[in-house]
Amino acid sequence: MKSRITLAMILLTSIGFANLSAAALPDPGVTIVPGRTALLITDPQNDFLSPEGVAWGVVGKSVTDNHTVENIDALFKAAKANDMPVFISPHYYYPTDHGWQFEGALEALMHAIGMFDREGALTVKGFEGSGADWLAQYKKYINDGETVVSNPHKVYGPETNDLVLQLRKRGIDKVILGGMSANLCTESHMRELIEQGFEVAVVSDATAAAIVEEGNGYESALVNFRFIANTVWTTAEAVKKINNAE
Amino acid sequence: MKSRITLAMILLTSIGFANLSAAALPDPGVTIVPGRTALLITDPQNDFLSPEGVAWGVVGKSVTDNHTVENIDALFKAAKANDMPVFISPHYYYPTDHGWQFEGALEALMHAIGMFDREGALTVKGFEGSGADWLAQYKKYINDGETVVSNPHKVYGPETNDLVLQLRKRGIDKVILGGMSANLCTESHMRELIEQGFEVAVVSDATAAAIVEEGNGYESALVNFRFIANTVWTTAEAVKKINNAE
Amino acid sequence: MKSRITLAMILLTSIGFANLSAAALPDPGVTIVPGRTALLITDPQNDFLSPEGVAWGVVGKSVTDNHTVENIDALFKAAKANDMPVFISPHYYYPTDHGWQFEGALEALMHAIGMFDREGALTVKGFEGSGADWLAQYKKYINDGETVVSNPHKVYGPETNDLVLQLRKRGIDKVILGGMSANLCTESHMRELIEQGFEVAVVSDATAAAIVEEGNGYESALVNFRFIANTVWTTAEAVKKINNAE
Amino acid sequence: MKSRITLAMILLTSIGFANLSAAALPDPGVTIVPGRTALLITDPQNDFLSPEGVAWGVVGKSVTDNHTVENIDALFKAAKANDMPVFISPHYYYPTDHGWQFEGALEALMHAIGMFDREGALTVKGFEGSGADWLAQYKKYINDGETVVSNPHKVYGPETNDLVLQLRKRGIDKVILGGMSANLCTESHMRELIEQGFEVAVVSDATAAAIVEEGNGYESALVNFRFIANTVWTTAEAVKKINNAE
């Protein structure tokens, strides 16, 4: 694959910048290597994926249109069937987090609507079935004793949790990425994993995002996935590659 | 300002998620406090901003439409006139960087076209006027002995350089952000600074991005700025606020 | 204070390196500024501080000699009496952490003896009174609804949790640091906070460390505290400064 | 090797904490795997290693006693002879760094004595042979076009530079670590690489440290290397392992 990229690039170089605007972007690709490749799902929680979740009003259409719930399920199923390590990076807020002195726009919104709220880090009172809990149909995958659940991230990316360490401690350097929401936590995980020297394949229809009058978060994420990730797959492509990896 | 946000949020909360799709996003705002606020410009370099730069073919239209060159200049001028600290986070590649074993799409492209290439970290041979050099009209601001130039970032964000430390060592916790390119380095700087607990005001027309067949990087960035940053200003608004800060 | 340092430094500079070996190290100092200064305690947990804890055999003598338990209590009490924000960075291991493929020496030891083990992130079964639980006498401080407990760190430093963000979101840039154990988590927190641009005052007798045949962890930490921190205080000094801050 | 650790640990566990104080620490070891293992040298610069350097007054005895200069040379030579990738993490200060508003003790000292000073990031005026330059005898290794020199770190660890990314972009997950100075930059690199999920073998006599009235930095580092690293080797052991790796 490397050689294919190089040829395309030499071609681009010889064409020069004048014609760069007409050029398609390179697609470096990711080759799944068993033992070094993991599935990572961000925020597979009710507040994003259930019609009862507090964010459904803004993300529901995108989740429904993309078949996000079914596609994430298909990724979990394929990974488990092939003994591919699965990692979850959840999003929780504790009561003291409401004492923050400043927030970005969506942070302010999430806090205001009580998204991902838990009663504390050392209690699970009220957690079962809450907006912060896993979508019920994913529990069999996440609670199987093998899936690694990192600490919660506290903004959008894994900078504030132990996800990178957990991946490295298992020898993972390639990540297949899906989950919620596309232009916030999913994209911030993609960006940070790339900064940390992972290869990332984003699954474009195993995610979704808020669509509000200020913009369509899903459309934005698609562009940035294509610009930044090592490659972008559909769920169907990802499942096929996971099943055929050797 | 905090109280205004809180009121809006209580309103949102009482409306509930059913109507969330109709709600405008909160705009938490950033209040400029002299001594704690800095101007940060990413990649103010020829390869992005000069018609001679290697990326002009894909970013030229966006740079021209936004008056990006003039707007960054106006930000520099306002900051210097008001003794606001100015920080630059540049993008350089050295010969050994071409030995990387894998890259994301735009990384592969940048390497292929020789973007931001320097002959080495300990030589300035061929640097003057190259694609990696500052846009000529900005040199008077950047080379004044006061502006802090961080180490080069090596992907898109400041994770790989000393920008965060440099800001903190000067007591800065609020950043006014512009520069190139909108959905890559500028957005990755915004995201990482937010993860690190800074307040960020993005200047939406002091940046620009590649427009290719895979998508419009500038439009994507605008949506994500609005979702993630503490606030988004035009250059005119930013200059006025910088001049009126007290 | 700044001017005092500068004078000392000019003196050092004029003396030159030949006499550097005779020079005492500078002591830059930390001035407590209410609203910007916090108390941070690492690992105030039974496995380190209780005679029942799994590490007592190697740390007990150091904890006893330093009066570490009483000194940490005195810091908590002083901070709470003066409305100084208090932060805790705990250390927990979950069952999946035992699947790591490689570990450093003390990591291997901690895993082998079941130190800081919890049954899972989403259960508190067996937690009460376990080695991972807070030392009983500190619970009134930690569980008062004001103290911020970060995610657990997973090696020694705060790189794998949200401590830095939690501090920044509350406007803290100066940290008074104590807790366990001196040359591992306490020192790694000191080092990382310094890298992140905080000022750190380490409280040298509000910590302790393992003494084994390979070395005295407490003695090592004392040297590194003095070399690296902005200043080093005793508990008595820290309490006095906290009470007198204005 | 893993099985050997496990046996030792089961033994420790069965003995229980009561006898922990008598137990030797585990030594997990590092197996050199060609293509995944690199040599990393911190600060191989005149200010530490040359009798003309500004820090020689405090580090000279330790450098001389350990044969640090010769041992680092032996590591370079062995790595190059075996095509093992070599990485350097240097330490530079630029004029604007002298505008920092606060510093730890050794930071204050280094700034005061002009250690590692360069005239700017975009000039090499006065660099050749200065305290910031490489020790002359190492230039043939560092300037061979293969050695990867990261951005300068700005405090002690690689948090402020691109070292981790450079290692990951070349598929490195095991690091053999030497350089200066033992309890400052070398130890901070060890700690951060461990936090980032690398395996680290520290070479205990390919480093040295300041000995001042406040303490012996080298003795402190030795204890912490043994507690934290995956293993500790002498230069003779490291060279033999590098030569015999397959």
mmCIF file of N, CA and C in Angstrom, chain A residues 1-14:
data_model
loop_
_atom_site.group_PDB
_atom_site.id
_atom_site.type_symbol
_atom_site.label_atom_id
_atom_site.label_comp_id
_atom_site.label_asym_id
_atom_site.label_seq_id
_atom_site.Cartn_x
_atom_site.Cartn_y
_atom_site.Cartn_z
ATOM 1 N N MET A 1 0.823 -1.200 0.000
ATOM 2 C CA MET A 1 0.000 0.000 0.000
ATOM 3 C C MET A 1 0.861 1.257 0.000
ATOM 4 N N LYS A 2 1.951 1.154 0.792
ATOM 5 C CA LYS A 2 2.869 2.296 0.869
ATOM 6 C C LYS A 2 3.335 2.715 -0.534
ATOM 7 N N SER A 3 3.625 1.739 -1.358
ATOM 8 C CA SER A 3 4.145 2.073 -2.677
ATOM 9 C C SER A 3 3.086 2.775 -3.514
ATOM 10 N N ARG A 4 1.836 2.367 -3.343
ATOM 11 C CA ARG A 4 0.777 3.034 -4.081
ATOM 12 C C ARG A 4 0.682 4.508 -3.700
ATOM 13 N N ILE A 5 0.771 4.778 -2.426
ATOM 14 C CA ILE A 5 0.734 6.174 -1.980
ATOM 15 C C ILE A 5 1.880 6.957 -2.598
ATOM 16 N N THR A 6 3.033 6.347 -2.534
ATOM 17 C CA THR A 6 4.218 7.052 -2.986
ATOM 18 C C THR A 6 4.110 7.421 -4.454
ATOM 19 N N LEU A 7 3.597 6.493 -5.252
ATOM 20 C CA LEU A 7 3.430 6.787 -6.671
ATOM 21 C C LEU A 7 2.468 7.938 -6.899
ATOM 22 N N ALA A 8 1.345 7.883 -6.193
ATOM 23 C CA ALA A 8 0.364 8.955 -6.337
ATOM 24 C C ALA A 8 0.970 10.297 -5.950
ATOM 25 N N MET A 9 1.799 10.244 -4.925
ATOM 26 C CA MET A 9 2.389 11.484 -4.425
ATOM 27 C C MET A 9 3.427 12.046 -5.370
ATOM 28 N N ILE A 10 4.219 11.149 -5.954
ATOM 29 C CA ILE A 10 5.208 11.605 -6.925
ATOM 30 C C ILE A 10 4.490 12.276 -8.086
ATOM 31 N N LEU A 11 3.382 11.671 -8.471
ATOM 32 C CA LEU A 11 2.574 12.233 -9.533
ATOM 33 C C LEU A 11 2.111 13.631 -9.149
ATOM 34 N N LEU A 12 1.562 13.745 -7.937
ATOM 35 C CA LEU A 12 1.103 15.045 -7.450
ATOM 36 C C LEU A 12 2.230 16.059 -7.461
ATOM 37 N N THR A 13 3.384 15.599 -7.005
ATOM 38 C CA THR A 13 4.512 16.505 -6.907
ATOM 39 C C THR A 13 4.926 16.996 -8.281
ATOM 40 N N SER A 14 4.917 16.104 -9.232
ATOM 41 C CA SER A 14 5.363 16.507 -10.561
ATOM 42 C C SER A 14 4.336 17.421 -11.214
#
